[in-house]
């Protein structure tokens, strides 16, 4: 599956390739449906986002999420298969989590996970976060709703990178290197966020 297509009629294109099923999620700007690829029969999640309802900052965060999901390829991170971009809609074709998210699991199971299974899932989450940090990606929104289960695979995966700031970090590091400054201690604790500006900035150059 390719990463990006541009079509004026999103509905027709999606229906040409996928058989859409039930709605599994709905928000102010997006709808998520189960779908099956017509030729491969692979089950996926189709997230359709209405760009007309987003302000410029939200659009920036949205495209940051897409770029990040293309970059981050790990067994414990939800995979982005394809992006369909039109003037008014953005459609993301994603791995389908057949076990739902961790929040739903907690609500449905008052006694929680058994200790052995909890340890296994915790290790998987840690591996995903370690990989993201090695790629200079800071998730910033880790919560049960953004951890989804793949029961057939027996794994948990990280999703929803809408609040990451990878490109801004890269620009800051490029500038530092051009000024012959090497940070040497790049880690989440040394990245500070300015929510009103929608930016992230480097701090703590004490180890240069």
PDB file of C-alpha atoms in Angstrom:
ATOM      1  CA  UNK A   1       0.000   0.000   0.000  1.00  0.00           C
ATOM      2  CA  UNK A   2       1.322   3.432  -0.862  1.00  0.00           C
ATOM      3  CA  UNK A   3       1.514   6.302   1.605  1.00  0.00           C
ATOM      4  CA  UNK A   4      -0.238   9.161  -0.163  1.00  0.00           C
ATOM      5  CA  UNK A   5      -2.848   9.809  -2.845  1.00  0.00           C
ATOM      6  CA  UNK A   6      -4.742  12.989  -3.701  1.00  0.00           C
ATOM      7  CA  UNK A   7      -8.323  12.632  -4.901  1.00  0.00           C
ATOM      8  CA  UNK A   8     -11.210  15.085  -4.994  1.00  0.00           C
ATOM      9  CA  UNK A   9     -13.746  12.375  -4.166  1.00  0.00           C
ATOM     10  CA  UNK A  10     -12.550  10.558  -1.056  1.00  0.00           C
ATOM     11  CA  UNK A  11     -15.706   8.485  -0.660  1.00  0.00           C
ATOM     12  CA  UNK A  12     -15.457   6.891  -4.117  1.00  0.00           C
ATOM     13  CA  UNK A  13     -11.766   6.122  -3.764  1.00  0.00           C
ATOM     14  CA  UNK A  14     -12.127   4.490  -0.363  1.00  0.00           C
ATOM     15  CA  UNK A  15     -15.044   2.397  -1.598  1.00  0.00           C
ATOM     16  CA  UNK A  16     -13.031   1.305  -4.644  1.00  0.00           C
ATOM     17  CA  UNK A  17     -10.409  -0.268  -2.383  1.00  0.00           C
ATOM     18  CA  UNK A  18     -12.146  -1.000   0.918  1.00  0.00           C
ATOM     19  CA  UNK A  19     -15.419  -2.428   2.146  1.00  0.00           C
ATOM     20  CA  UNK A  20     -16.400  -0.154   5.017  1.00  0.00           C
ATOM     21  CA  UNK A  21     -17.885  -1.649   8.171  1.00  0.00           C
ATOM     22  CA  UNK A  22     -19.148  -0.338  11.484  1.00  0.00           C
ATOM     23  CA  UNK A  23     -18.074   2.915  13.118  1.00  0.00           C
ATOM     24  CA  UNK A  24     -15.772   2.208  16.071  1.00  0.00           C
ATOM     25  CA  UNK A  25     -14.928   5.775  17.034  1.00  0.00           C
ATOM     26  CA  UNK A  26     -16.267   9.274  16.537  1.00  0.00           C
ATOM     27  CA  UNK A  27     -15.067  12.720  17.577  1.00  0.00           C
ATOM     28  CA  UNK A  28     -15.624  16.372  16.690  1.00  0.00           C
ATOM     29  CA  UNK A  29     -13.353  16.203  13.651  1.00  0.00           C
ATOM     30  CA  UNK A  30     -13.004  12.518  12.773  1.00  0.00           C
ATOM     31  CA  UNK A  31     -14.778   9.210  12.307  1.00  0.00           C
ATOM     32  CA  UNK A  32     -13.066   5.817  12.568  1.00  0.00           C
ATOM     33  CA  UNK A  33     -14.491   2.779  10.797  1.00  0.00           C
ATOM     34  CA  UNK A  34     -13.494  -0.844  10.434  1.00  0.00           C
ATOM     35  CA  UNK A  35     -12.797  -1.730   6.802  1.00  0.00           C
ATOM     36  CA  UNK A  36     -11.553  -4.646   4.733  1.00  0.00           C
ATOM     37  CA  UNK A  37      -9.273  -4.311   1.706  1.00  0.00           C
ATOM     38  CA  UNK A  38     -11.166  -5.647  -1.313  1.00  0.00           C
ATOM     39  CA  UNK A  39      -8.195  -7.479  -2.845  1.00  0.00           C
ATOM     40  CA  UNK A  40      -6.108  -8.598   0.144  1.00  0.00           C
ATOM     41  CA  UNK A  41      -9.019  -9.009   2.615  1.00  0.00           C
ATOM     42  CA  UNK A  42      -6.837  -7.350   5.251  1.00  0.00           C
ATOM     43  CA  UNK A  43      -8.829  -5.742   8.066  1.00  0.00           C
ATOM     44  CA  UNK A  44      -7.870  -2.124   8.756  1.00  0.00           C
ATOM     45  CA  UNK A  45      -9.076   0.963  10.590  1.00  0.00           C
ATOM     46  CA  UNK A  46     -10.057   3.921   8.415  1.00  0.00           C
ATOM     47  CA  UNK A  47      -9.823   7.302  10.142  1.00  0.00           C
ATOM     48  CA  UNK A  48     -11.491  10.112   8.183  1.00  0.00           C
ATOM     49  CA  UNK A  49     -10.698  13.635   9.388  1.00  0.00           C
ATOM     50  CA  UNK A  50     -12.701  16.691   8.326  1.00  0.00           C
ATOM     51  CA  UNK A  51     -10.035  19.325   7.650  1.00  0.00           C
ATOM     52  CA  UNK A  52     -12.643  22.076   7.254  1.00  0.00           C
ATOM     53  CA  UNK A  53     -13.320  21.892  11.007  1.00  0.00           C
ATOM     54  CA  UNK A  54      -9.661  22.357  11.983  1.00  0.00           C
ATOM     55  CA  UNK A  55      -7.872  25.623  12.687  1.00  0.00           C
ATOM     56  CA  UNK A  56      -4.331  26.142  11.399  1.00  0.00           C
ATOM     57  CA  UNK A  57      -2.650  24.905  14.591  1.00  0.00           C
ATOM     58  CA  UNK A  58      -4.766  21.747  14.575  1.00  0.00           C
ATOM     59  CA  UNK A  59      -3.916  21.150  10.908  1.00  0.00           C
ATOM     60  CA  UNK A  60      -0.232  21.513  11.738  1.00  0.00           C
ATOM     61  CA  UNK A  61      -0.545  18.968  14.553  1.00  0.00           C
ATOM     62  CA  UNK A  62      -2.460  16.622  12.253  1.00  0.00           C
ATOM     63  CA  UNK A  63       0.220  16.602   9.582  1.00  0.00           C
ATOM     64  CA  UNK A  64       2.871  16.245  12.272  1.00  0.00           C
ATOM     65  CA  UNK A  65       1.099  13.069  13.364  1.00  0.00           C
ATOM     66  CA  UNK A  66       1.084  11.718   9.810  1.00  0.00           C
ATOM     67  CA  UNK A  67       4.778  12.440   9.265  1.00  0.00           C
ATOM     68  CA  UNK A  68       5.630  10.884  12.583  1.00  0.00           C
ATOM     69  CA  UNK A  69       3.672   7.711  11.903  1.00  0.00           C
ATOM     70  CA  UNK A  70       5.494   7.334   8.588  1.00  0.00           C
ATOM     71  CA  UNK A  71       8.800   7.687  10.397  1.00  0.00           C
ATOM     72  CA  UNK A  72       8.141   5.443  13.384  1.00  0.00           C
ATOM     73  CA  UNK A  73       8.211   1.777  12.369  1.00  0.00           C
ATOM     74  CA  UNK A  74       8.180  -0.554  15.370  1.00  0.00           C
ATOM     75  CA  UNK A  75       6.345  -3.788  16.304  1.00  0.00           C
ATOM     76  CA  UNK A  76       4.692  -1.990  19.241  1.00  0.00           C
ATOM     77  CA  UNK A  77       3.596   1.138  17.361  1.00  0.00           C
ATOM     78  CA  UNK A  78       0.411   1.140  15.266  1.00  0.00           C
ATOM     79  CA  UNK A  79       1.340   1.101  11.600  1.00  0.00           C
ATOM     80  CA  UNK A  80       0.119   3.661   9.077  1.00  0.00           C
ATOM     81  CA  UNK A  81      -0.506   1.905   5.751  1.00  0.00           C
ATOM     82  CA  UNK A  82      -1.765   4.706   3.562  1.00  0.00           C
ATOM     83  CA  UNK A  83      -2.741   8.385   3.487  1.00  0.00           C
ATOM     84  CA  UNK A  84      -5.486   9.706   1.214  1.00  0.00           C
ATOM     85  CA  UNK A  85      -5.446  13.506   1.088  1.00  0.00           C
ATOM     86  CA  UNK A  86      -8.177  15.628  -0.489  1.00  0.00           C
ATOM     87  CA  UNK A  87      -8.966  19.350  -0.218  1.00  0.00           C
ATOM     88  CA  UNK A  88     -11.467  18.802   2.613  1.00  0.00           C
ATOM     89  CA  UNK A  89     -10.698  15.379   4.078  1.00  0.00           C
ATOM     90  CA  UNK A  90      -7.704  13.409   5.241  1.00  0.00           C
ATOM     91  CA  UNK A  91      -8.052   9.648   5.428  1.00  0.00           C
ATOM     92  CA  UNK A  92      -5.596   7.468   7.353  1.00  0.00           C
ATOM     93  CA  UNK A  93      -5.528   3.725   6.718  1.00  0.00           C
ATOM     94  CA  UNK A  94      -4.208   2.146   9.920  1.00  0.00           C
ATOM     95  CA  UNK A  95      -3.630  -1.203  11.555  1.00  0.00           C
ATOM     96  CA  UNK A  96      -6.844  -2.363  13.177  1.00  0.00           C
ATOM     97  CA  UNK A  97      -6.585  -3.116  16.899  1.00  0.00           C
ATOM     98  CA  UNK A  98      -8.932  -6.070  17.316  1.00  0.00           C
ATOM     99  CA  UNK A  99      -8.757  -5.899  21.127  1.00  0.00           C
ATOM    100  CA  UNK A 100      -9.759  -2.258  21.631  1.00  0.00           C
ATOM    101  CA  UNK A 101      -7.841   0.176  23.819  1.00  0.00           C
ATOM    102  CA  UNK A 102      -6.522  -0.161  27.350  1.00  0.00           C
ATOM    103  CA  UNK A 103      -9.063   2.307  28.768  1.00  0.00           C
ATOM    104  CA  UNK A 104     -11.967   0.124  27.615  1.00  0.00           C
ATOM    105  CA  UNK A 105     -10.222  -2.935  29.010  1.00  0.00           C
ATOM    106  CA  UNK A 106      -9.818  -1.280  32.424  1.00  0.00           C
ATOM    107  CA  UNK A 107     -13.510  -0.290  32.472  1.00  0.00           C
ATOM    108  CA  UNK A 108     -14.654  -3.805  31.536  1.00  0.00           C
ATOM    109  CA  UNK A 109     -12.310  -5.694  33.876  1.00  0.00           C
ATOM    110  CA  UNK A 110     -12.590  -4.464  37.465  1.00  0.00           C
ATOM    111  CA  UNK A 111      -9.777  -6.777  38.587  1.00  0.00           C
ATOM    112  CA  UNK A 112      -7.406  -5.533  35.879  1.00  0.00           C
ATOM    113  CA  UNK A 113      -4.753  -7.610  34.098  1.00  0.00           C
ATOM    114  CA  UNK A 114      -3.068 -10.530  35.772  1.00  0.00           C
ATOM    115  CA  UNK A 115       0.473  -9.702  36.874  1.00  0.00           C
ATOM    116  CA  UNK A 116       2.254 -11.808  34.262  1.00  0.00           C
ATOM    117  CA  UNK A 117       0.312 -10.277  31.367  1.00  0.00           C
ATOM    118  CA  UNK A 118       0.699  -6.772  32.796  1.00  0.00           C
ATOM    119  CA  UNK A 119       4.487  -7.229  32.916  1.00  0.00           C
ATOM    120  CA  UNK A 120       4.568  -8.408  29.308  1.00  0.00           C
ATOM    121  CA  UNK A 121       2.523  -5.463  28.054  1.00  0.00           C
ATOM    122  CA  UNK A 122       4.527  -3.005  30.155  1.00  0.00           C
ATOM    123  CA  UNK A 123       7.770  -4.243  28.584  1.00  0.00           C
ATOM    124  CA  UNK A 124       6.260  -3.796  25.131  1.00  0.00           C
ATOM    125  CA  UNK A 125       5.224  -0.217  25.915  1.00  0.00           C
ATOM    126  CA  UNK A 126       8.703   0.536  27.249  1.00  0.00           C
ATOM    127  CA  UNK A 127      10.300  -0.854  24.085  1.00  0.00           C
ATOM    128  CA  UNK A 128       8.047   1.332  21.935  1.00  0.00           C
ATOM    129  CA  UNK A 129       8.870   4.463  23.962  1.00  0.00           C
ATOM    130  CA  UNK A 130      12.598   3.683  23.945  1.00  0.00           C
ATOM    131  CA  UNK A 131      12.502   3.359  20.163  1.00  0.00           C
ATOM    132  CA  UNK A 132      10.571   6.637  19.811  1.00  0.00           C
ATOM    133  CA  UNK A 133      13.087   8.491  21.982  1.00  0.00           C
ATOM    134  CA  UNK A 134      15.960   7.040  19.938  1.00  0.00           C
ATOM    135  CA  UNK A 135      14.219   8.509  16.874  1.00  0.00           C
ATOM    136  CA  UNK A 136      13.936  11.885  18.684  1.00  0.00           C
ATOM    137  CA  UNK A 137      10.161  11.476  18.885  1.00  0.00           C
ATOM    138  CA  UNK A 138       8.409  12.487  22.109  1.00  0.00           C
ATOM    139  CA  UNK A 139       4.823  11.179  22.319  1.00  0.00           C
ATOM    140  CA  UNK A 140       3.632  13.504  25.119  1.00  0.00           C
ATOM    141  CA  UNK A 141       0.150  11.984  25.366  1.00  0.00           C
ATOM    142  CA  UNK A 142       0.690   8.539  26.836  1.00  0.00           C
ATOM    143  CA  UNK A 143      -2.577   7.329  28.374  1.00  0.00           C
ATOM    144  CA  UNK A 144      -4.752   4.175  28.318  1.00  0.00           C
ATOM    145  CA  UNK A 145      -6.795   5.448  25.348  1.00  0.00           C
ATOM    146  CA  UNK A 146      -3.609   5.599  23.247  1.00  0.00           C
ATOM    147  CA  UNK A 147      -2.554   2.023  24.001  1.00  0.00           C
ATOM    148  CA  UNK A 148      -4.375  -0.544  21.875  1.00  0.00           C
ATOM    149  CA  UNK A 149      -4.510  -4.336  21.990  1.00  0.00           C
ATOM    150  CA  UNK A 150      -3.869  -6.742  19.126  1.00  0.00           C
ATOM    151  CA  UNK A 151      -5.285  -9.961  20.546  1.00  0.00           C
ATOM    152  CA  UNK A 152      -4.335 -12.197  17.603  1.00  0.00           C
ATOM    153  CA  UNK A 153      -0.715 -11.015  17.860  1.00  0.00           C
ATOM    154  CA  UNK A 154      -0.725 -10.944  21.664  1.00  0.00           C
ATOM    155  CA  UNK A 155       0.740  -7.439  21.777  1.00  0.00           C
ATOM    156  CA  UNK A 156      -0.096  -3.894  22.827  1.00  0.00           C
ATOM    157  CA  UNK A 157       0.801  -0.953  20.592  1.00  0.00           C
ATOM    158  CA  UNK A 158       1.214   2.798  20.942  1.00  0.00           C
ATOM    159  CA  UNK A 159      -0.949   5.082  18.810  1.00  0.00           C
ATOM    160  CA  UNK A 160      -1.946   8.748  18.298  1.00  0.00           C
ATOM    161  CA  UNK A 161       1.151  10.889  17.749  1.00  0.00           C
ATOM    162  CA  UNK A 162      -0.792  14.112  17.186  1.00  0.00           C
ATOM    163  CA  UNK A 163       1.243  16.015  19.769  1.00  0.00           C
ATOM    164  CA  UNK A 164       4.760  15.149  18.697  1.00  0.00           C
ATOM    165  CA  UNK A 165       7.315  17.792  17.661  1.00  0.00           C
ATOM    166  CA  UNK A 166       9.982  15.868  15.725  1.00  0.00           C
ATOM    167  CA  UNK A 167      10.461  18.394  12.898  1.00  0.00           C
ATOM    168  CA  UNK A 168      10.919  21.315  15.325  1.00  0.00           C
ATOM    169  CA  UNK A 169      13.538  19.361  17.271  1.00  0.00           C
ATOM    170  CA  UNK A 170      15.385  18.580  14.029  1.00  0.00           C
ATOM    171  CA  UNK A 171      15.417  22.251  13.036  1.00  0.00           C
ATOM    172  CA  UNK A 172      16.767  23.245  16.444  1.00  0.00           C
ATOM    173  CA  UNK A 173      19.518  20.615  16.284  1.00  0.00           C
ATOM    174  CA  UNK A 174      20.437  21.584  12.711  1.00  0.00           C
ATOM    175  CA  UNK A 175      20.816  25.208  13.794  1.00  0.00           C
ATOM    176  CA  UNK A 176      22.938  24.188  16.790  1.00  0.00           C
ATOM    177  CA  UNK A 177      25.240  22.133  14.587  1.00  0.00           C
ATOM    178  CA  UNK A 178      25.571  25.016  12.105  1.00  0.00           C
ATOM    179  CA  UNK A 179      26.668  27.170  15.057  1.00  0.00           C
ATOM    180  CA  UNK A 180      29.191  24.464  16.050  1.00  0.00           C
ATOM    181  CA  UNK A 181      27.177  23.653  19.176  1.00  0.00           C
ATOM    182  CA  UNK A 182      26.516  20.026  20.098  1.00  0.00           C
ATOM    183  CA  UNK A 183      23.791  19.389  22.673  1.00  0.00           C
ATOM    184  CA  UNK A 184      25.110  15.921  23.750  1.00  0.00           C
ATOM    185  CA  UNK A 185      22.227  15.313  26.171  1.00  0.00           C
ATOM    186  CA  UNK A 186      19.097  15.202  24.028  1.00  0.00           C
ATOM    187  CA  UNK A 187      16.333  13.525  26.010  1.00  0.00           C
ATOM    188  CA  UNK A 188      12.671  14.274  26.854  1.00  0.00           C
ATOM    189  CA  UNK A 189      13.616  16.115  30.069  1.00  0.00           C
ATOM    190  CA  UNK A 190      15.520  18.697  27.992  1.00  0.00           C
ATOM    191  CA  UNK A 191      12.610  19.537  25.699  1.00  0.00           C
ATOM    192  CA  UNK A 192      10.217  22.228  26.913  1.00  0.00           C
ATOM    193  CA  UNK A 193       6.835  22.972  25.373  1.00  0.00           C
ATOM    194  CA  UNK A 194       5.146  26.290  24.643  1.00  0.00           C
ATOM    195  CA  UNK A 195       1.497  25.344  24.164  1.00  0.00           C
ATOM    196  CA  UNK A 196       0.233  28.778  23.059  1.00  0.00           C
ATOM    197  CA  UNK A 197       2.932  28.960  20.383  1.00  0.00           C
ATOM    198  CA  UNK A 198       2.556  25.295  19.478  1.00  0.00           C
ATOM    199  CA  UNK A 199       6.324  24.768  19.587  1.00  0.00           C
ATOM    200  CA  UNK A 200       8.974  22.799  21.422  1.00  0.00           C
ATOM    201  CA  UNK A 201      12.367  24.234  22.387  1.00  0.00           C
ATOM    202  CA  UNK A 202      15.673  22.787  23.507  1.00  0.00           C
ATOM    203  CA  UNK A 203      17.059  23.596  26.927  1.00  0.00           C
ATOM    204  CA  UNK A 204      19.922  22.626  29.238  1.00  0.00           C
ATOM    205  CA  UNK A 205      23.149  22.963  27.254  1.00  0.00           C
ATOM    206  CA  UNK A 206      25.229  22.466  30.391  1.00  0.00           C
ATOM    207  CA  UNK A 207      26.923  19.326  29.100  1.00  0.00           C
ATOM    208  CA  UNK A 208      28.223  20.852  25.839  1.00  0.00           C
TER     209      UNK A 208
END
